[in-house]
Coordinates of C-alpha atoms in Angstrom, one line a residue:
Chain X
M27 CA 42.8 -12.9 24.8
R28 CA 41.7 -13.3 21.1
V29 CA 41.4 -16.9 19.8
V30 CA 40.7 -18.5 16.4
V31 CA 39.4 -22.1 16.5
A32 CA 39.4 -24.5 13.5
E33 CA 37.8 -27.8 14.0
D34 CA 35.5 -29.6 11.6
L35 CA 33.5 -31.7 14.1
V36 CA 30.7 -29.5 15.5
L37 CA 30.6 -31.3 18.8
L38 CA 34.2 -30.7 19.5
R39 CA 34.2 -27.2 18.1
D40 CA 31.3 -26.1 20.2
G41 CA 32.9 -27.8 23.2
L42 CA 36.2 -26.0 22.7
V43 CA 34.5 -22.6 22.1
G44 CA 32.4 -23.1 25.3
L45 CA 35.3 -24.1 27.3
L46 CA 37.5 -21.2 26.1
Q47 CA 34.7 -18.6 26.6
A48 CA 34.0 -19.9 30.1
D49 CA 37.7 -19.2 30.8
G50 CA 37.5 -15.6 29.6
F51 CA 38.9 -16.1 26.1
D52 CA 37.5 -14.0 23.2
V53 CA 36.8 -16.4 20.3
V54 CA 37.0 -14.2 17.2
A55 CA 36.5 -16.9 14.7
A56 CA 35.5 -20.6 14.8
V57 CA 35.7 -22.2 11.4
S58 CA 35.1 -25.8 10.2
N59 CA 37.2 -25.6 7.1
G60 CA 40.9 -25.4 6.2
D61 CA 40.1 -23.3 3.1
G62 CA 41.7 -19.8 3.5
L63 CA 42.6 -20.7 7.1
A64 CA 46.2 -19.4 6.7
D65 CA 44.9 -16.1 5.3
L66 CA 42.3 -15.8 8.2
L67 CA 45.1 -16.3 10.7
V68 CA 47.3 -13.6 9.0
R69 CA 44.4 -11.2 8.9
E70 CA 43.1 -11.7 12.4
R71 CA 46.5 -12.1 14.1
P72 CA 44.9 -13.8 17.1
D73 CA 46.8 -14.1 20.4
I74 CA 46.4 -17.8 19.8
A75 CA 45.0 -20.2 17.2
I76 CA 43.7 -23.6 18.1
L77 CA 43.7 -25.9 15.0
D78 CA 42.8 -29.4 14.3
V79 CA 45.4 -31.1 12.1
R80 CA 43.0 -32.8 9.8
L81 CA 40.5 -30.4 8.2
P82 CA 38.3 -30.3 5.1
P83 CA 38.6 -30.0 2.1
S84 CA 41.5 -32.4 1.8
F85 CA 41.1 -34.1 5.2
T86 CA 44.9 -34.5 5.4
D87 CA 47.2 -32.3 7.4
E88 CA 45.5 -29.1 6.3
G89 CA 45.6 -27.5 9.8
L90 CA 49.3 -28.1 10.2
R91 CA 50.2 -26.7 6.8
S92 CA 48.0 -23.6 7.4
A93 CA 49.8 -23.1 10.7
V94 CA 53.3 -23.4 9.1
R95 CA 52.2 -21.0 6.3
A96 CA 50.7 -18.4 8.6
R97 CA 53.9 -18.6 10.8
S98 CA 56.1 -18.0 7.8
V99 CA 54.3 -14.6 7.4
I100 CA 54.0 -13.8 11.1
P101 CA 57.0 -15.6 12.8
G102 CA 56.1 -16.9 16.2
L103 CA 52.3 -16.6 15.7
P104 CA 51.1 -18.8 18.6
V105 CA 49.4 -21.9 17.4
M106 CA 48.1 -24.9 19.3
I107 CA 47.6 -27.9 17.1
L108 CA 45.2 -30.6 18.3
S109 CA 45.1 -34.1 16.8
Q110 CA 43.6 -37.5 17.2
Y111 CA 47.2 -38.9 16.8
V112 CA 50.6 -37.4 17.2
E113 CA 53.5 -37.9 14.9
Q114 CA 57.1 -37.1 15.8
I115 CA 57.8 -35.8 12.3
Y116 CA 55.0 -33.2 12.7
A117 CA 56.3 -32.1 16.0
R118 CA 59.8 -31.7 14.6
E119 CA 58.4 -29.6 11.6
L120 CA 56.5 -27.4 14.0
V121 CA 59.4 -26.6 16.3
A122 CA 61.9 -26.4 13.5
D123 CA 61.7 -22.6 13.0
G124 CA 62.8 -22.2 16.7
A125 CA 60.4 -19.3 17.2
G126 CA 58.4 -20.8 20.0
G127 CA 54.7 -20.3 20.5
I128 CA 53.9 -23.9 19.5
G129 CA 51.5 -26.4 21.1
Y130 CA 51.0 -29.9 19.8
L131 CA 48.6 -32.1 21.8
L132 CA 46.4 -35.1 21.5
K133 CA 42.8 -34.1 21.3
D134 CA 41.8 -36.0 24.4
R135 CA 44.2 -33.9 26.6
V136 CA 41.4 -31.3 26.3
S137 CA 39.5 -33.4 28.9
E138 CA 42.0 -32.2 31.5
V139 CA 40.5 -28.8 31.3
D140 CA 42.8 -26.9 33.7
T141 CA 46.0 -28.3 32.2
F142 CA 44.8 -27.7 28.7
V143 CA 43.8 -24.0 29.4
S144 CA 47.1 -23.3 31.1
G145 CA 48.9 -24.9 28.1
V146 CA 47.0 -22.6 25.8
R147 CA 48.0 -19.6 27.8
Q148 CA 51.6 -20.8 27.9
V149 CA 51.7 -21.1 24.1
A150 CA 50.1 -17.7 23.7
D151 CA 52.9 -16.3 25.8
G152 CA 55.4 -17.7 23.3
G153 CA 56.0 -21.0 25.2
T154 CA 56.1 -24.5 23.8
V155 CA 53.8 -27.3 24.9
L156 CA 54.3 -30.8 23.4
D157 CA 52.4 -33.9 24.1
P158 CA 54.2 -36.3 26.5
T159 CA 53.7 -39.1 23.9
V160 CA 55.6 -37.3 21.2
V161 CA 58.3 -36.1 23.5
A162 CA 58.9 -39.7 24.8
A163 CA 59.1 -40.9 21.2
M164 CA 61.6 -38.1 20.4
V165 CA 63.8 -38.9 23.4
Q166 CA 63.6 -42.6 22.5
S167 CA 64.6 -42.2 18.9
Q168 CA 67.4 -39.7 19.6
R169 CA 68.9 -42.0 22.2
R170 CA 71.0 -43.7 19.5
V171 CA 72.5 -40.5 18.0
L172 CA 72.8 -38.3 21.0
P173 CA 74.7 -39.0 24.3
L174 CA 71.4 -39.2 26.2
D175 CA 72.8 -42.3 28.0
R176 CA 75.0 -40.0 30.1
L177 CA 71.8 -38.9 31.9
S178 CA 70.6 -40.6 35.0
P179 CA 67.0 -42.0 34.9
R180 CA 65.8 -39.1 37.0
E181 CA 67.5 -36.6 34.7
S182 CA 65.9 -38.3 31.7
E183 CA 62.5 -37.8 33.3
V184 CA 63.3 -34.2 33.9
L185 CA 64.5 -33.8 30.3
E186 CA 61.2 -35.2 29.0
L187 CA 59.1 -32.9 31.2
M188 CA 61.2 -29.9 30.1
A189 CA 60.7 -30.8 26.5
Q190 CA 56.9 -30.9 27.1
G191 CA 57.2 -27.3 28.2
L192 CA 56.9 -27.6 32.0
S193 CA 58.4 -25.1 34.3
N194 CA 60.7 -26.1 37.2
A195 CA 57.9 -25.7 39.7
A196 CA 55.6 -27.9 37.5
I197 CA 58.3 -30.5 37.0
G198 CA 58.8 -30.6 40.8
A199 CA 55.0 -31.1 41.3
V200 CA 54.9 -34.0 38.8
L201 CA 57.9 -35.8 40.2
V202 CA 57.1 -34.9 43.8
I203 CA 60.5 -33.3 44.4
T204 CA 61.4 -29.7 45.4
E205 CA 61.9 -27.0 42.9
K206 CA 65.5 -26.7 44.1
A207 CA 66.2 -30.4 43.3
V208 CA 64.7 -29.8 39.8
T209 CA 67.0 -26.8 39.3
K210 CA 70.0 -29.0 40.2
H211 CA 68.9 -31.7 37.7
T212 CA 68.4 -29.2 34.9
A213 CA 71.8 -27.7 35.6
N214 CA 73.3 -31.3 35.4
I215 CA 71.4 -32.0 32.1
F216 CA 72.6 -28.8 30.5
S217 CA 76.2 -29.4 31.4
K218 CA 76.1 -33.1 30.4
L219 CA 74.6 -32.3 27.0
D220 CA 76.9 -29.2 26.5
L221 CA 73.8 -26.9 26.2
A222 CA 74.0 -23.2 27.1
V223 CA 72.1 -22.6 30.4
S224 CA 69.1 -20.4 30.1
A225 CA 67.1 -19.0 33.0
D226 CA 64.1 -18.2 30.8
D227 CA 61.6 -21.1 30.6
N228 CA 60.7 -20.6 26.9
R229 CA 64.2 -20.4 25.7
R230 CA 65.1 -23.4 27.7
V231 CA 62.4 -25.5 26.1
L232 CA 63.5 -24.4 22.6
A233 CA 67.1 -25.3 23.4
V234 CA 66.1 -28.8 24.6
L235 CA 63.8 -29.3 21.5
A236 CA 66.4 -28.0 19.1
Y237 CA 68.8 -30.4 20.7
L238 CA 66.3 -33.3 20.4
N239 CA 65.6 -32.3 16.8
G240 CA 69.3 -32.9 16.0
R241 CA 70.2 -29.3 15.4
S242 CA 73.0 -27.5 17.2
T243 CA 71.9 -24.5 19.3
Chain I
M21 CA 62.0 -59.4 -50.2
R22 CA 60.2 -58.0 -53.2
T23 CA 63.3 -58.1 -55.5
A24 CA 63.9 -61.7 -54.3
V25 CA 60.4 -62.7 -55.4
W26 CA 60.8 -61.0 -58.8
R27 CA 64.2 -62.7 -59.3
A28 CA 62.7 -66.1 -58.5
V29 CA 59.9 -65.4 -61.0
A30 CA 62.3 -64.3 -63.7
A31 CA 64.5 -67.3 -63.1
G32 CA 61.5 -69.6 -63.4
V33 CA 60.2 -68.0 -66.6
A34 CA 63.8 -68.1 -68.0
L35 CA 64.1 -71.8 -67.2
G36 CA 60.7 -72.4 -69.0
V37 CA 61.7 -70.4 -72.0
V38 CA 65.1 -72.0 -72.3
S39 CA 63.7 -75.5 -72.1
T40 CA 61.0 -74.6 -74.7
L41 CA 63.7 -73.3 -77.0
G42 CA 65.7 -76.4 -76.4
W43 CA 62.7 -78.6 -77.4
A44 CA 62.1 -76.3 -80.5
L45 CA 65.8 -77.0 -81.6
T46 CA 65.8 -80.8 -80.9
G47 CA 62.2 -81.7 -81.7
G48 CA 60.4 -84.8 -80.3
P49 CA 57.4 -84.8 -77.9
F50 CA 56.7 -81.6 -76.0
W51 CA 58.5 -82.5 -72.7
P52 CA 58.9 -78.8 -71.5
R53 CA 55.2 -79.0 -70.4
W54 CA 56.5 -80.8 -67.2
V55 CA 58.9 -77.9 -66.6
W56 CA 56.1 -75.4 -66.8
L57 CA 53.9 -77.6 -64.6
A58 CA 56.6 -77.8 -62.0
L59 CA 57.1 -74.1 -62.1
A60 CA 53.3 -73.5 -61.7
L61 CA 53.3 -75.9 -58.7
A62 CA 56.2 -74.1 -57.1
A63 CA 54.5 -70.7 -57.6
A64 CA 51.2 -71.9 -56.2
L65 CA 52.8 -73.5 -53.1
T66 CA 54.8 -70.3 -52.5
Y67 CA 51.6 -68.2 -52.7
V68 CA 49.8 -70.5 -50.2
G69 CA 52.8 -70.4 -47.8
V70 CA 53.2 -66.6 -47.9
R71 CA 49.4 -66.2 -47.3
A72 CA 49.6 -68.6 -44.3
L73 CA 52.6 -66.8 -42.8
R74 CA 50.7 -63.6 -42.7
I75 CA 48.2 -65.1 -40.2
T76 CA 49.2 -65.0 -36.5
P77 CA 50.8 -68.3 -35.4
G78 CA 48.1 -70.8 -34.1
P79 CA 45.4 -73.2 -35.4
R80 CA 44.1 -70.7 -37.9
R81 CA 47.5 -70.5 -39.7
W82 CA 47.7 -74.3 -39.8
L83 CA 44.1 -74.4 -41.3
A84 CA 45.0 -71.9 -44.0
A85 CA 48.3 -73.7 -44.9
E86 CA 46.8 -77.2 -45.0
G87 CA 43.6 -76.0 -46.8
G88 CA 45.8 -74.2 -49.4
L89 CA 48.0 -77.3 -49.8
L90 CA 44.9 -79.4 -50.6
A91 CA 43.5 -76.8 -53.0
V92 CA 46.8 -76.7 -54.9
L93 CA 47.8 -80.4 -54.9
F94 CA 44.4 -81.9 -56.0
P95 CA 44.2 -79.8 -59.2
F96 CA 47.9 -80.5 -59.8
D97 CA 47.2 -84.3 -59.6
L98 CA 44.2 -83.8 -61.9
V99 CA 46.3 -82.1 -64.5
V100 CA 49.0 -84.8 -64.2
W101 CA 46.3 -87.5 -64.6
L102 CA 44.9 -85.7 -67.7
M103 CA 48.4 -85.3 -69.2
T104 CA 49.3 -89.0 -68.5
G105 CA 46.5 -90.4 -70.5
R106 CA 43.5 -90.6 -68.1
G107 CA 44.0 -94.1 -66.8
H108 CA 42.8 -95.4 -63.5
F109 CA 41.6 -92.3 -61.4
W110 CA 44.4 -92.3 -58.9
P111 CA 44.1 -88.6 -57.8
A112 CA 41.1 -89.8 -55.7
Y113 CA 43.5 -91.7 -53.4
S114 CA 46.1 -89.0 -53.0
A115 CA 43.4 -86.4 -52.3
A116 CA 41.6 -88.7 -49.8
G117 CA 44.9 -89.6 -48.1
L118 CA 45.9 -85.9 -47.7
S119 CA 42.4 -85.0 -46.5
V120 CA 42.6 -87.7 -43.8
L121 CA 46.1 -86.5 -42.7
I122 CA 44.9 -82.9 -42.5
G123 CA 41.7 -83.8 -40.7
L124 CA 43.7 -85.8 -38.1
H125 CA 46.2 -82.9 -37.6
Q126 CA 43.3 -80.4 -37.1
W127 CA 41.5 -82.7 -34.7
W128 CA 44.7 -83.2 -32.7
M129 CA 45.3 -79.5 -32.5
S130 CA 41.7 -78.8 -31.4
R131 CA 42.2 -81.1 -28.5
R132 CA 45.5 -79.5 -27.4
P133 CA 45.1 -76.1 -25.6
S134 CA 46.9 -73.3 -27.3
A135 CA 49.7 -71.4 -25.6
E136 CA 47.3 -68.4 -25.2
E137 CA 44.8 -70.7 -23.5
G138 CA 47.4 -72.1 -21.2
A139 CA 48.5 -68.6 -20.1
L140 CA 44.8 -67.7 -19.5
R141 CA 44.3 -70.8 -17.4
R142 CA 47.4 -70.1 -15.3
R143 CA 46.1 -66.5 -14.8
I144 CA 42.7 -67.7 -13.7
D145 CA 44.5 -70.0 -11.2
T146 CA 46.5 -67.1 -9.8
L147 CA 43.4 -64.9 -9.6
T148 CA 41.4 -67.6 -7.8
R149 CA 44.2 -68.1 -5.3
S150 CA 44.7 -64.4 -4.7
R151 CA 41.0 -63.8 -4.3
Y152 CA 40.9 -66.5 -1.6
T153 CA 43.9 -64.8 0.0
A154 CA 42.2 -61.4 -0.1
V155 CA 39.0 -62.7 1.5
D156 CA 41.0 -64.7 4.1
L157 CA 43.2 -61.7 5.0
Q158 CA 40.2 -59.4 5.2
A159 CA 38.3 -61.9 7.5
T160 CA 41.4 -62.3 9.7
E161 CA 41.8 -58.6 9.9
L162 CA 38.2 -57.9 10.7
R163 CA 38.2 -60.6 13.4
R164 CA 41.3 -59.0 15.0
I165 CA 39.7 -55.5 14.8
E166 CA 36.5 -56.8 16.3
R167 CA 38.5 -58.4 19.2
D168 CA 40.6 -55.3 19.8
L169 CA 37.4 -53.1 19.9
H170 CA 35.6 -55.6 22.1
D171 CA 38.4 -56.0 24.6
G172 CA 39.6 -52.4 24.5
A173 CA 37.5 -49.4 23.6
Q174 CA 34.1 -51.1 24.1
A175 CA 34.9 -52.5 27.5
R176 CA 36.3 -49.1 28.6
M177 CA 33.3 -47.1 27.3
T178 CA 31.0 -49.5 29.2
S179 CA 33.0 -49.0 32.3
T180 CA 32.9 -45.2 31.8
A181 CA 29.1 -45.3 31.5
L182 CA 28.9 -47.4 34.6
A183 CA 31.1 -45.0 36.6
I184 CA 29.0 -42.0 35.5
G185 CA 25.9 -43.9 36.7
I186 CA 27.5 -44.5 40.0
A187 CA 28.6 -40.8 40.3
E188 CA 25.0 -39.7 39.7
R189 CA 23.8 -41.7 42.7
Q190 CA 26.7 -40.5 44.8
V191 CA 26.2 -36.7 44.0
A192 CA 23.6 -36.1 46.7
S193 CA 24.9 -38.3 49.4
D194 CA 28.7 -38.0 49.0
P195 CA 29.8 -35.3 46.5
E196 CA 33.5 -36.1 47.3
A197 CA 33.1 -39.7 46.2
A198 CA 31.1 -38.6 43.1
L199 CA 34.0 -36.4 42.1
R200 CA 36.5 -39.2 42.6
T201 CA 34.3 -41.5 40.4
L202 CA 34.0 -38.9 37.7
R203 CA 37.8 -38.5 37.6
Q204 CA 38.1 -42.2 37.2
A205 CA 35.4 -42.1 34.4
R206 CA 37.4 -39.5 32.6
S207 CA 40.6 -41.4 32.7
T208 CA 38.8 -44.6 31.5
A209 CA 37.3 -42.6 28.6
R210 CA 40.7 -41.4 27.6
A211 CA 42.1 -44.9 27.7
A212 CA 39.2 -45.9 25.3
V213 CA 40.3 -43.1 22.9
E214 CA 43.9 -44.4 23.2
D215 CA 42.6 -47.9 22.2
L216 CA 40.7 -46.6 19.3
R217 CA 43.7 -44.7 18.1
G218 CA 45.7 -48.0 18.1
V219 CA 43.0 -49.8 16.1
M220 CA 42.8 -46.9 13.6
R221 CA 46.5 -46.9 13.0
Q222 CA 46.3 -50.6 12.1
I223 CA 43.5 -50.0 9.6
Y224 CA 45.0 -47.1 7.8
P225 CA 47.8 -45.0 9.3
P226 CA 46.7 -41.4 9.4
V227 CA 50.1 -40.1 8.3
L228 CA 49.8 -42.2 5.1
A229 CA 46.6 -40.3 4.3
D230 CA 48.3 -37.0 5.1
R231 CA 51.6 -37.4 3.4
G232 CA 51.5 -40.3 1.0
L233 CA 53.7 -43.3 1.0
R234 CA 57.1 -41.6 1.0
G235 CA 56.0 -39.2 3.8
A236 CA 54.6 -42.0 5.9
V237 CA 57.9 -44.0 5.5
E238 CA 59.8 -40.8 6.5
A239 CA 57.6 -40.6 9.7
L240 CA 58.4 -44.2 10.3
A241 CA 62.1 -43.7 9.8
V242 CA 62.2 -40.9 12.5
D243 CA 61.1 -43.4 15.1
L244 CA 63.6 -46.1 14.1
A245 CA 66.8 -47.0 15.9
V246 CA 68.8 -47.4 12.7
P247 CA 69.5 -44.4 10.4
V248 CA 67.3 -44.7 7.2
E249 CA 68.1 -43.0 3.9
I250 CA 65.1 -42.5 1.6
T251 CA 65.6 -42.0 -2.1
G252 CA 63.3 -41.8 -5.1
S253 CA 59.9 -40.1 -5.5
D254 CA 56.6 -40.9 -4.0
P255 CA 54.8 -43.5 -6.2
P256 CA 51.2 -42.4 -6.8
L257 CA 49.4 -45.6 -5.8
P258 CA 45.7 -46.1 -5.0
P259 CA 45.1 -46.1 -1.2
P260 CA 44.6 -49.8 -0.6
L261 CA 47.7 -50.7 -2.5
G262 CA 49.6 -47.8 -0.9
A263 CA 48.6 -49.2 2.6
A264 CA 49.8 -52.7 1.6
V265 CA 53.1 -51.4 0.4
Y266 CA 53.4 -49.2 3.6
F267 CA 52.8 -52.1 5.9
G268 CA 55.2 -54.2 3.8
T269 CA 57.9 -51.5 4.2
A270 CA 57.2 -51.2 7.9
E271 CA 57.6 -55.0 8.2
C272 CA 61.0 -54.9 6.4
L273 CA 62.2 -52.0 8.6
T274 CA 61.1 -53.9 11.8
N275 CA 63.0 -56.9 10.6
V276 CA 66.1 -54.8 10.0
V277 CA 65.9 -53.5 13.6
K278 CA 65.1 -56.9 15.1
H279 CA 67.4 -59.3 13.1
A280 CA 69.8 -57.7 10.7
R281 CA 72.2 -56.0 13.1
A282 CA 72.6 -53.3 10.4
S283 CA 74.1 -49.8 10.8
Q284 CA 72.4 -48.3 7.7
V285 CA 69.2 -48.9 5.8
E286 CA 68.1 -47.5 2.5
V287 CA 64.5 -47.3 1.3
R288 CA 64.4 -46.7 -2.4
F289 CA 61.3 -45.8 -4.4
E290 CA 61.2 -46.6 -8.1
L291 CA 58.7 -45.7 -10.7
H292 CA 58.4 -47.5 -14.0
H293 CA 55.8 -46.9 -16.7
D294 CA 53.4 -49.6 -15.5
R295 CA 54.9 -50.7 -12.2
A296 CA 56.2 -49.2 -9.0
A297 CA 58.8 -50.8 -6.7
V298 CA 60.0 -50.2 -3.2
E299 CA 63.4 -51.6 -2.2
V300 CA 64.6 -51.9 1.4
I301 CA 68.4 -52.5 1.5
D302 CA 70.4 -53.0 4.7
N303 CA 74.0 -53.6 5.4
G304 CA 73.3 -56.2 8.0
C305 CA 74.1 -59.9 8.5
G306 CA 71.8 -61.3 5.8
G307 CA 70.3 -64.8 5.8
A308 CA 66.6 -63.7 5.8
R309 CA 64.1 -66.1 4.4
V310 CA 60.4 -66.0 3.3
D311 CA 59.2 -68.8 5.6
A312 CA 55.7 -69.9 6.1
G313 CA 54.2 -67.8 8.9
S314 CA 57.0 -65.2 8.7
G315 CA 56.4 -61.5 8.4
L316 CA 57.7 -61.4 4.8
E317 CA 55.4 -64.3 3.9
G318 CA 52.5 -62.1 5.2
V319 CA 53.8 -59.2 3.0
R320 CA 54.0 -61.5 0.0
R321 CA 50.4 -62.7 0.6
R322 CA 49.1 -59.2 1.1
L323 CA 50.8 -57.9 -2.1
S324 CA 49.8 -60.9 -4.2
V325 CA 46.2 -59.7 -3.9
F326 CA 47.2 -56.7 -5.9
D327 CA 49.3 -58.7 -8.4
G328 CA 52.4 -57.5 -6.5
E329 CA 55.4 -59.6 -5.6
V330 CA 58.2 -59.8 -3.1
L331 CA 61.7 -60.6 -4.2
L332 CA 64.3 -61.4 -1.5
D333 CA 68.0 -61.4 -1.9
S334 CA 69.8 -62.1 1.4
P335 CA 72.9 -64.2 1.2
A336 CA 74.5 -65.2 4.6
G337 CA 76.7 -62.4 5.6
G338 CA 74.5 -59.8 3.9
P339 CA 73.5 -57.5 2.5
T340 CA 69.8 -58.0 2.5
R341 CA 67.7 -56.6 -0.3
V342 CA 63.9 -56.8 -0.2
R343 CA 62.1 -55.6 -3.4
M344 CA 58.4 -55.1 -3.4
R345 CA 57.0 -54.7 -6.9
V346 CA 53.4 -53.7 -7.6
P347 CA 51.4 -52.6 -10.7
R348 CA 50.6 -48.9 -10.8

């Protein structure tokens, strides 16, 4: 699997590259700068790009903007954004095109190596992986406009985990319930929120996120 | 103006000529000399007055006017004295009296501070106060950051290092226990990063650096329990001022959520040629005040450092309007 890495801190970049190579990824480019990053992504068409939000030369949200630009040329180009902080507004912008293949995680999640690597693979397969912090904030702030109160506490938990991009089996493992119970909860959630049921994990995440993003599906 | 002057001159000359002709017809002593003298005095005083009015108001104008008056009146007295038969030299008294009056007036003015000086003095007072406020705020802020780092990230990093040390000793004897300790070390290190993130957010919110003031307020609005409408364009403010206005806006929005019972908030950005303003308007219950120790008082202090001000309009029953004005 071909990867492009953009991270300005040498220590973190080398760590990421080492970690990915050890897991059998082929790192085709590891850059420290946001200059021409979007072009590089379009040219290389990696199976996944792992980008830091904040990059030189502007040290603002260069990485995020490069990702959005590259994805406007190649819709659905898988991108995993890493950041020292997560902003709900950035998550919304990233998932807004509804194309999937988006990851948005706090940098320190990398320390959970196995979870991180499987997240990277999931995004490369067109999945969506969002940081729990940002999903919790999205659910919290949408509670006032959306009929989320209709959900039971357990269903709320399941909704948050779905929005993070977890499969039914993974949700079951987190909540220590059977996959069958999870399936029942998700069916309830979809009917309570009037969402079209989808068997496909990726499309299910996108439906949930589009819903949380305040768009009709 | 010019024609008025010429008309006055023409009228004066005509008056002199008429009186001279009148004397030529009636004969007797040459009384029109007094008319000419009065006309000359009027012309000289007008000249002095006009010259003085050209100087900006203040002590220098007074000096020019009073010096000119003395320079006109003393020769006038001399001429009158010469024309009235050079008796006792009385012009000495009038000149001395006028000089004393002028001297007293000048002395009194030199003791009284001018309007300009008063304004400068008030400005210095304001600056001195706001400088103390700045230093005070900064010291408080640093103390809080120091405490947060000490109790949070630093304590957690120490604990992480300790756990790794323990794991090193456990590796040979009890690899299972070493693994458990390492897991614990990792989660403590992550908690330390979480702490640091919180501290950094309070120093300078990253989204403000990324997106500017308007973008940062938009990011804030997304998290808020009340719908926020944002209007106007992003004011280009220097970073420290932008941060102060951002924290001020955040404080206002927090107040709206906590106290106002509002269903709608508007944040309005305004740009004027030398000032920028941010207004937070809610349709809530009103009755907000800038009390000592309140959040708004903190905002006022923080903005005063930059010459900014907070204007509050919040009648009981609402609506509440907080206006933050800062120089650009």
